[in-house]
CSV table of N, CA and C in Angstrom, one decimal:
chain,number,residue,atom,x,y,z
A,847,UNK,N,-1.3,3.5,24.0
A,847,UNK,CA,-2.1,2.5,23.4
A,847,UNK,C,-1.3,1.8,22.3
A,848,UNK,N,-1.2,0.4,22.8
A,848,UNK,CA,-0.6,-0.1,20.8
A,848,UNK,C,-1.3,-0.6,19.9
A,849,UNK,N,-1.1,-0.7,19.3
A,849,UNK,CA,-1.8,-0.7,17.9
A,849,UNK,C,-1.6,-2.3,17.5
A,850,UNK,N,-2.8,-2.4,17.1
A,850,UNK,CA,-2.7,-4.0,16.7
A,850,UNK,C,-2.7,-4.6,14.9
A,851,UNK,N,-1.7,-5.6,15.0
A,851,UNK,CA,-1.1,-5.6,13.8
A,851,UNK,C,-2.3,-6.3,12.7
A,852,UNK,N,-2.6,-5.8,11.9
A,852,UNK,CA,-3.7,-6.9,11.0
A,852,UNK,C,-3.6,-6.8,9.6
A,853,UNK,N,-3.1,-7.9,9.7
A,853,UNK,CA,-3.7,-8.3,8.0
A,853,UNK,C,-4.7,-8.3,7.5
A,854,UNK,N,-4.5,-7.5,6.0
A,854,UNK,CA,-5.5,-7.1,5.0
A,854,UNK,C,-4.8,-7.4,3.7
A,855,UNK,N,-6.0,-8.0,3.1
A,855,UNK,CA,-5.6,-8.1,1.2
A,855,UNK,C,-5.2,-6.7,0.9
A,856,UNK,N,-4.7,-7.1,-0.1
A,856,UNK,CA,-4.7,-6.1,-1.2
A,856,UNK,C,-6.2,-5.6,-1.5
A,857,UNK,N,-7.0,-6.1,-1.3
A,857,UNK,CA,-8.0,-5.2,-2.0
A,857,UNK,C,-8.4,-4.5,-1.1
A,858,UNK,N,-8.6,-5.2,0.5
A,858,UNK,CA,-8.7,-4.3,1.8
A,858,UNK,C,-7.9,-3.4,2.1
A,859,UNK,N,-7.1,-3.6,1.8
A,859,UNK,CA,-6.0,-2.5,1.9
A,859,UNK,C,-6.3,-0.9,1.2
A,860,UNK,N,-6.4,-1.8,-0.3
A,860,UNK,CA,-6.7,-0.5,-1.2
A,860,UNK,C,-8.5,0.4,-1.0
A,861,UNK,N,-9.2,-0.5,-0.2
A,861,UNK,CA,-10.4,0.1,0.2
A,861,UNK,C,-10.4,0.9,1.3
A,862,UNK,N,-9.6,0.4,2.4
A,862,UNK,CA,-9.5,1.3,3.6
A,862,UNK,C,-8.4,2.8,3.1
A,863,UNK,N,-7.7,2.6,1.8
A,863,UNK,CA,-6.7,3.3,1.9
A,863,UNK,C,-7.7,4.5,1.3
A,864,UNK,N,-9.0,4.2,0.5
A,864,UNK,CA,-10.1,5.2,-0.2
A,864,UNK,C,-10.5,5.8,0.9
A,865,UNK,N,-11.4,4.5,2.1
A,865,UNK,CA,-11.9,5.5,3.0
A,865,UNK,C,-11.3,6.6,4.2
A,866,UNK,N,-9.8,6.1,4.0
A,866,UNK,CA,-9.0,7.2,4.7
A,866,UNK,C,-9.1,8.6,3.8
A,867,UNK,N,-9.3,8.7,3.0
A,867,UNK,CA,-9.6,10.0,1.7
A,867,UNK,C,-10.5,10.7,2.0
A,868,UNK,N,-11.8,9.8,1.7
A,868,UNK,CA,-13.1,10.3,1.6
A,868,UNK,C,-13.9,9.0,2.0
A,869,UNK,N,-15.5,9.6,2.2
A,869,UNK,CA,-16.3,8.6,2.7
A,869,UNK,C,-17.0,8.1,1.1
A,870,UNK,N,-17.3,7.1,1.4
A,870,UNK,CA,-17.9,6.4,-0.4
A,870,UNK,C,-19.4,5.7,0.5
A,871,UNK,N,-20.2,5.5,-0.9
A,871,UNK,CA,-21.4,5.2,-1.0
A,871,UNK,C,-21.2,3.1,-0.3
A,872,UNK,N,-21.8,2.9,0.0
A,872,UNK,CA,-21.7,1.4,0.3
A,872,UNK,C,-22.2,0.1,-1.2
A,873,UNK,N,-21.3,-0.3,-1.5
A,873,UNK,CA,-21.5,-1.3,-2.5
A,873,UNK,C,-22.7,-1.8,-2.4
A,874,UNK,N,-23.8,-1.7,-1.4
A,874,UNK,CA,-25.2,-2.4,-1.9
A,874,UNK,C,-26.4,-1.6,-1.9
A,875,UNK,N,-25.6,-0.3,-1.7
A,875,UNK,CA,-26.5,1.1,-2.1
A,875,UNK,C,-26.5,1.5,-3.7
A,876,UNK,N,-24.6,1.6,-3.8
A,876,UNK,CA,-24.7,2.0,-4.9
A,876,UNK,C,-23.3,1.3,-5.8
A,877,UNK,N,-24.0,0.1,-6.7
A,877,UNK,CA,-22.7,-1.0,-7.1
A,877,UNK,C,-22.0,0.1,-8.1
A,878,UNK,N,-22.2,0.8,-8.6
A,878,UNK,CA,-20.9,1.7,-9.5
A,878,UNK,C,-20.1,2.0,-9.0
A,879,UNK,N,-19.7,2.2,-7.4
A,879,UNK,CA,-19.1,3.0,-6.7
A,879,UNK,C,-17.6,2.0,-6.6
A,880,UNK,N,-18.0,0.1,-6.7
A,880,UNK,CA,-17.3,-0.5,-6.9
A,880,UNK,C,-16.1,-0.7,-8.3
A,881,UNK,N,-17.2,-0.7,-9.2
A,881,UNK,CA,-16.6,-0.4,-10.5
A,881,UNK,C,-15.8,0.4,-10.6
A,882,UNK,N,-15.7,1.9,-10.0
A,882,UNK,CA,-15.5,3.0,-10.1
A,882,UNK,C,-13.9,2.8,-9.8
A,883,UNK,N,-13.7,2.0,-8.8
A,883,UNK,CA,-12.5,1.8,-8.0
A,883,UNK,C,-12.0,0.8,-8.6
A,884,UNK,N,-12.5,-0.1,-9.6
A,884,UNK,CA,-11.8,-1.2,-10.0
A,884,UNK,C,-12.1,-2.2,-9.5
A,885,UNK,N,-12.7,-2.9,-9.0
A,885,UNK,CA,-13.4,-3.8,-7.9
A,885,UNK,C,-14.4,-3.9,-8.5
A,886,UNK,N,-14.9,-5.3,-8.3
A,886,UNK,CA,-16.0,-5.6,-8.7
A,886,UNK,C,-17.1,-5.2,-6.8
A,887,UNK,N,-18.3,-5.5,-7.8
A,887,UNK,CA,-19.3,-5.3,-6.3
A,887,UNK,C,-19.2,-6.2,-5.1
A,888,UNK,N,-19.6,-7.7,-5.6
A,888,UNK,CA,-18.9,-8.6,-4.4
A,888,UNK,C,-17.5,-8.9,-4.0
A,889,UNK,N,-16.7,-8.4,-4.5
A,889,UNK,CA,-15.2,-7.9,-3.4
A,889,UNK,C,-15.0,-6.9,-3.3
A,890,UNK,N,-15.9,-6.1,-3.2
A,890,UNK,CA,-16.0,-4.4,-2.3
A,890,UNK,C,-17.0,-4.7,-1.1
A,891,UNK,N,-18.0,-5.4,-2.1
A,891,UNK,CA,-18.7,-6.1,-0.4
A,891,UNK,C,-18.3,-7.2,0.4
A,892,UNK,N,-17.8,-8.0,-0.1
A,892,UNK,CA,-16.4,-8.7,1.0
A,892,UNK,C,-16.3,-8.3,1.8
A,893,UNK,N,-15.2,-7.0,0.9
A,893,UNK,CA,-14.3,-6.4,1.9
A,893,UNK,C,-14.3,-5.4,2.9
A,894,UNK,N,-15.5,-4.5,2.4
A,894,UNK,CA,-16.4,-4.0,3.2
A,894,UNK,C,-17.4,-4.7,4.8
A,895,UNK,N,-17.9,-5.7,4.6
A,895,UNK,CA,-18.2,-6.9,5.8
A,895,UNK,C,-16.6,-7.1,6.2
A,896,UNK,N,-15.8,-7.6,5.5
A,896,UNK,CA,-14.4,-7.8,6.6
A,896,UNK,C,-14.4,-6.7,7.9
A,897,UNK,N,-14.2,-5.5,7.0
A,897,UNK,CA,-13.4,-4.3,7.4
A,897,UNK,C,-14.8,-3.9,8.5
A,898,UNK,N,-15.7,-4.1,8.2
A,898,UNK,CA,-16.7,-4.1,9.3
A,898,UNK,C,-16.8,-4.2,10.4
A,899,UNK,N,-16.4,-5.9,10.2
A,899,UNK,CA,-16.7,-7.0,11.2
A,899,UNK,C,-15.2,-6.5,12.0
A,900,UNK,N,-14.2,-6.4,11.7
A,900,UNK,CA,-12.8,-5.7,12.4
A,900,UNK,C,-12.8,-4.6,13.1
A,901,UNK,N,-13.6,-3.6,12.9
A,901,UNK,CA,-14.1,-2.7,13.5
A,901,UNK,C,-13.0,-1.6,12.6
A,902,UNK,N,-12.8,-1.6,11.5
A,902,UNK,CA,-11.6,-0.5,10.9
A,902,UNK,C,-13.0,0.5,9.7
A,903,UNK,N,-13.9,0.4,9.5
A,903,UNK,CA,-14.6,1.2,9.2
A,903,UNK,C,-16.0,1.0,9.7
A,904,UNK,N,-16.7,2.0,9.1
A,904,UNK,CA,-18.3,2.0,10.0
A,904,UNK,C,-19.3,2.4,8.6
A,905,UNK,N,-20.2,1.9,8.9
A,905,UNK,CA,-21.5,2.2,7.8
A,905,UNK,C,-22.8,2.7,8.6
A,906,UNK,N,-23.0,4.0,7.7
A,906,UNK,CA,-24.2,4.1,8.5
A,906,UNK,C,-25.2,5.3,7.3
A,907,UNK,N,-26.6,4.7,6.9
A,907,UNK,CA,-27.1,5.2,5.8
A,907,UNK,C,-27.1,5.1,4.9
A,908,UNK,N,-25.9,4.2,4.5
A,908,UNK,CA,-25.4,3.2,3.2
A,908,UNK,C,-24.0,4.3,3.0
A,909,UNK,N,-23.4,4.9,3.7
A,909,UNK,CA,-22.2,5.6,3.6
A,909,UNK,C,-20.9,4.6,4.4
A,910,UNK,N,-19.9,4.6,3.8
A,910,UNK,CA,-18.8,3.8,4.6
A,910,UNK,C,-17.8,5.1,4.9
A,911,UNK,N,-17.4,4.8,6.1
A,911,UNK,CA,-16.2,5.9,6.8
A,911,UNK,C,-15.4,5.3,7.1
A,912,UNK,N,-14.1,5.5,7.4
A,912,UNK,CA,-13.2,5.1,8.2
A,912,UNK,C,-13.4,5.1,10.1
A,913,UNK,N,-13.0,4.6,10.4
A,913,UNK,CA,-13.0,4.5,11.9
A,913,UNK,C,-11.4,4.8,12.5
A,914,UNK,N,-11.2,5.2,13.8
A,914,UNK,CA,-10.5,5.6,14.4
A,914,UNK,C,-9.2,4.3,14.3
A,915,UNK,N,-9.4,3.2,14.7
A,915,UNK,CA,-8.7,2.3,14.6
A,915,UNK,C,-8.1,2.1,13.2
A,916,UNK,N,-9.4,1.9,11.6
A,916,UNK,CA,-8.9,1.7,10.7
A,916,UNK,C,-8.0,3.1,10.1
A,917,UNK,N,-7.7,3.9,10.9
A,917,UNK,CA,-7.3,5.3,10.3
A,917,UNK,C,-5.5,4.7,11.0
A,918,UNK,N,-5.7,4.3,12.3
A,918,UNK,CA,-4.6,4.0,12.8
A,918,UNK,C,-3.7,2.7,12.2
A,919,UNK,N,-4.4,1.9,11.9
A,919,UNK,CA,-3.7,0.9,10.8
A,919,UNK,C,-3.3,1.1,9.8
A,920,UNK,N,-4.0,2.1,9.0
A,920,UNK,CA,-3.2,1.8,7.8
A,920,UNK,C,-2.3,2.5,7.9
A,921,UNK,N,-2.0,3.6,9.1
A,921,UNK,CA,-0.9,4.7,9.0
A,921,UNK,C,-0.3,3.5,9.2
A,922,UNK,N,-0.1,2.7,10.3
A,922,UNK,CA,0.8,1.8,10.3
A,922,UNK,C,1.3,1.1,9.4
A,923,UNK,N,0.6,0.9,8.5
A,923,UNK,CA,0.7,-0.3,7.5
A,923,UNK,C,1.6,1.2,6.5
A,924,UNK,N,1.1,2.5,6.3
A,924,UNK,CA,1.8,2.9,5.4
A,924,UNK,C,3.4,3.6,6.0
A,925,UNK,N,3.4,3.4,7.3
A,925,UNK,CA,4.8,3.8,8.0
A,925,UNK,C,5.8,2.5,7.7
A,926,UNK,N,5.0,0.9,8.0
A,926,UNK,CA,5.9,0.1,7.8
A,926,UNK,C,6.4,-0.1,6.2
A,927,UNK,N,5.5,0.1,5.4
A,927,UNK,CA,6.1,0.4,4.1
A,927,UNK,C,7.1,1.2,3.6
A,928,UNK,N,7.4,2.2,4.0
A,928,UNK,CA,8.5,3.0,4.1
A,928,UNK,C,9.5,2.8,4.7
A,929,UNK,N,9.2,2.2,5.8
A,929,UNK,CA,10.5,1.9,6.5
A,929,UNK,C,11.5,0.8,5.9
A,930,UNK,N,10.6,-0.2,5.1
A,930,UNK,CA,11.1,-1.4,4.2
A,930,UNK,C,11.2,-0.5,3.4
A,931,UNK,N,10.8,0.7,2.4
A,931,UNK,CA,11.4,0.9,1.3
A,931,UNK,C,13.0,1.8,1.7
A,932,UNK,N,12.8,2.3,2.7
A,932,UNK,CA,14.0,2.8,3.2
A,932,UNK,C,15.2,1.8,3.5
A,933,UNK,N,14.6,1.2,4.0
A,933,UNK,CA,15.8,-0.8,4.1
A,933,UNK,C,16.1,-0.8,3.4
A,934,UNK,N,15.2,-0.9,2.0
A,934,UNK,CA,15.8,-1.4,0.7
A,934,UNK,C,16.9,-0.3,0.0
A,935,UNK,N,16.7,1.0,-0.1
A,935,UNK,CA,17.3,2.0,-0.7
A,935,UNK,C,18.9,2.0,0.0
A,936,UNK,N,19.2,2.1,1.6
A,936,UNK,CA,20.2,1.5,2.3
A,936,UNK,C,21.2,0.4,1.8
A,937,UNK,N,20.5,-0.6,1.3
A,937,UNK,CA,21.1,-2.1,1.1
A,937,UNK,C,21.3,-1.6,-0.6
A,938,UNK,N,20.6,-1.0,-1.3
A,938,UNK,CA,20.9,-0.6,-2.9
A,938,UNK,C,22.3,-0.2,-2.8
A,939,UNK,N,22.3,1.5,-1.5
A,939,UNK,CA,23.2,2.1,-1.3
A,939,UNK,C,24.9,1.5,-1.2
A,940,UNK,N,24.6,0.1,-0.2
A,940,UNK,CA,25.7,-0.9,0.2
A,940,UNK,C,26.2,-1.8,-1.1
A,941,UNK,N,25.1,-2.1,-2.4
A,941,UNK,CA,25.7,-3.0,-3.2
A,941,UNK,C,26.3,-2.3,-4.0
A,942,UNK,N,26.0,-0.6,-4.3
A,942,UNK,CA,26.7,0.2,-5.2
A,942,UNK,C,28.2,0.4,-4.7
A,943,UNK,N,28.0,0.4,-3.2
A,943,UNK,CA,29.7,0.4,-2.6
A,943,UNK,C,30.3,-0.6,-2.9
A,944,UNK,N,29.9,-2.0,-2.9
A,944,UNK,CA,30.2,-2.9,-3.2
A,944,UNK,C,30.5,-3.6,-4.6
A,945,UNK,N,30.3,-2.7,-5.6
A,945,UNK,CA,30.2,-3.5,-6.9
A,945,UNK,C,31.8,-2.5,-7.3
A,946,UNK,N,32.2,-3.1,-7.7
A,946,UNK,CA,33.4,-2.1,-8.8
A,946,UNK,C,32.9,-1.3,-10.1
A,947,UNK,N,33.8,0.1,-10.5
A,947,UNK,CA,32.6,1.0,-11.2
A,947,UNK,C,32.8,0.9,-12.7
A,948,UNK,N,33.3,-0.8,-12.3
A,948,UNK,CA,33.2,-0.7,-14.1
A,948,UNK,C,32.3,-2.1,-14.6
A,949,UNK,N,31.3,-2.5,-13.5
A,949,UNK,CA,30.5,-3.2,-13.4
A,949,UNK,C,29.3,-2.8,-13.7
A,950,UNK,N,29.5,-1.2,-13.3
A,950,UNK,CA,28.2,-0.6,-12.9
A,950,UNK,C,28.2,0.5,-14.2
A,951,UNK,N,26.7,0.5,-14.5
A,951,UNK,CA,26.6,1.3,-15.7
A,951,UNK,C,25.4,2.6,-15.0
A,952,UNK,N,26.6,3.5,-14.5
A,952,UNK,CA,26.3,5.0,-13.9
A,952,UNK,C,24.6,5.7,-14.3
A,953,UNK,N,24.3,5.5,-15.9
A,953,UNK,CA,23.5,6.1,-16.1
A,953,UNK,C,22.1,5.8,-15.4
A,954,UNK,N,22.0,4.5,-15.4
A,954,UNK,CA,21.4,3.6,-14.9
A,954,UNK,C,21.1,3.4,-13.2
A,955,UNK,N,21.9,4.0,-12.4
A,955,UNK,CA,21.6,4.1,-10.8
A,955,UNK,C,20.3,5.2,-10.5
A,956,UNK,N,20.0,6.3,-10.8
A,956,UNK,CA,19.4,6.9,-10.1
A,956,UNK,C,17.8,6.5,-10.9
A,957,UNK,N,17.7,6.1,-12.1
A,957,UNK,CA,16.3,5.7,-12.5
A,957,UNK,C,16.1,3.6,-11.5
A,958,UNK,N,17.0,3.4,-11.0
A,958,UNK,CA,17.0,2.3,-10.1
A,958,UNK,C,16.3,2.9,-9.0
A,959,UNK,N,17.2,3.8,-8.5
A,959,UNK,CA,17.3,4.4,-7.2
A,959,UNK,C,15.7,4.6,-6.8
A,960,UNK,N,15.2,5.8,-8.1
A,960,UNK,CA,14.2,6.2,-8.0
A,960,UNK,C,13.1,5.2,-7.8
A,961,UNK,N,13.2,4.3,-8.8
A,961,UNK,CA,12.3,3.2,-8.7
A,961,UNK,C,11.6,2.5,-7.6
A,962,UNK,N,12.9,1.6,-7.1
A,962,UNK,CA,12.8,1.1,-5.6
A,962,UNK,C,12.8,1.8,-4.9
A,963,UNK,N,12.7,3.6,-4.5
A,963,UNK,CA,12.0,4.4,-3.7
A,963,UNK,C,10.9,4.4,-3.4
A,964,UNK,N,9.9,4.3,-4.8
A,964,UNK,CA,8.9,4.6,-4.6
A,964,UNK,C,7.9,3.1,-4.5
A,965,UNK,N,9.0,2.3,-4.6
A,965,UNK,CA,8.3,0.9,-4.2
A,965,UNK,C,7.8,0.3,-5.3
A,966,UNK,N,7.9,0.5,-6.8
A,966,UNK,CA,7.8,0.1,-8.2
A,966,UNK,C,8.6,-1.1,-8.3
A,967,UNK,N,9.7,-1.3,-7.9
A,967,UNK,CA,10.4,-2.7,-8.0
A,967,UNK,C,11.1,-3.7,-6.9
A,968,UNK,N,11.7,-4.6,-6.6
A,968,UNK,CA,12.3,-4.8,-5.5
A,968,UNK,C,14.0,-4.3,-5.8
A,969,UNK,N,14.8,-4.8,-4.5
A,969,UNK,CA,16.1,-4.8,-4.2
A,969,UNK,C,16.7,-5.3,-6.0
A,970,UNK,N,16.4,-6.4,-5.8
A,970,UNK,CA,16.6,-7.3,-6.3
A,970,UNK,C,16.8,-6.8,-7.6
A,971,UNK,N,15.5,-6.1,-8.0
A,971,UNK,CA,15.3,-5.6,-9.5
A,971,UNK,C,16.6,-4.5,-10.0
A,972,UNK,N,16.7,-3.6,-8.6
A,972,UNK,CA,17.4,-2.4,-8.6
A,972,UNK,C,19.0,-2.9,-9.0
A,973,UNK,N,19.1,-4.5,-8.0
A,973,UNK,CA,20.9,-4.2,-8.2
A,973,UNK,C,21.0,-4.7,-9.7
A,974,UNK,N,20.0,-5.6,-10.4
A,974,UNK,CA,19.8,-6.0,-11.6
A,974,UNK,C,19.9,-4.8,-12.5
A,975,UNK,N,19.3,-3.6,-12.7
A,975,UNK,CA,19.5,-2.4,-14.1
A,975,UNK,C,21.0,-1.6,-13.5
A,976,UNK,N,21.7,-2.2,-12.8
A,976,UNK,CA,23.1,-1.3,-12.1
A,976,UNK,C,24.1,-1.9,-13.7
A,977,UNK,N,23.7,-3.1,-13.7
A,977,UNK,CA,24.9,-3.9,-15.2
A,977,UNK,C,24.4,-4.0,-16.3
């Protein structure tokens, strides 16, 4: 079966990535639950109707769950993230071969490294704290 590619905001994102966790109360049962997350109530309920209407979660009782498909997307979405942050760390690896080592200020590589590992900054940022 393949999996189908879909775009989600940022806030959908970070909602489905809750209900992959745990199941949460439905923003028009219980609006704290929005708050709680950082989200206001109408863009938890937004995003909640999106994610609905997509079929990536389910409500039922005023409880939201993840669904089978939305379980399988975001692994997706969090495998393609890795895979780009692994690009990037590669291409870090290639500009450190590439720079001469008296360009590069040593102390400074592995708090880079680390960084753009965990997806805190871009490429970009990383070959930038190398000088």
């Amino acid at each position: 079966m393949s999996v189908p590619y879909i775009a989600l905001t940022s806030s959908q994102h970070q909602l489905l990535a809750e209900l992959v966790l745990s199941t949460l109360p439905s923003p028009a049962h219980e609006p704290e639950s929005a708050v709680a997350r950082g989200l206001s109530q109408h863009q938890m309920q937004s995003d909640a109707s999106a994610l609905l209407w997509m079929g990536l979660i389910a409500e039922s009782k005023g409880i939201l769950s993840v669904t089978l498909l939305g379980s399988v997307v975001y692994q997706r979405a969090a495998r393609e993230d890795a895979e780009n942050r692994l690009v990037a760390v590669a291409a870090f690896a290639d500009a450190l071969e590439a720079a001469s080592h008296s360009e590069v200020d040593q102390r400074r590589i592995s708090y880079a490294l680390r960084q753009l590992a965990q997806g805190a900054i871009t490429l970009d940022e990383a070959v930038g704290y190398l000088s």
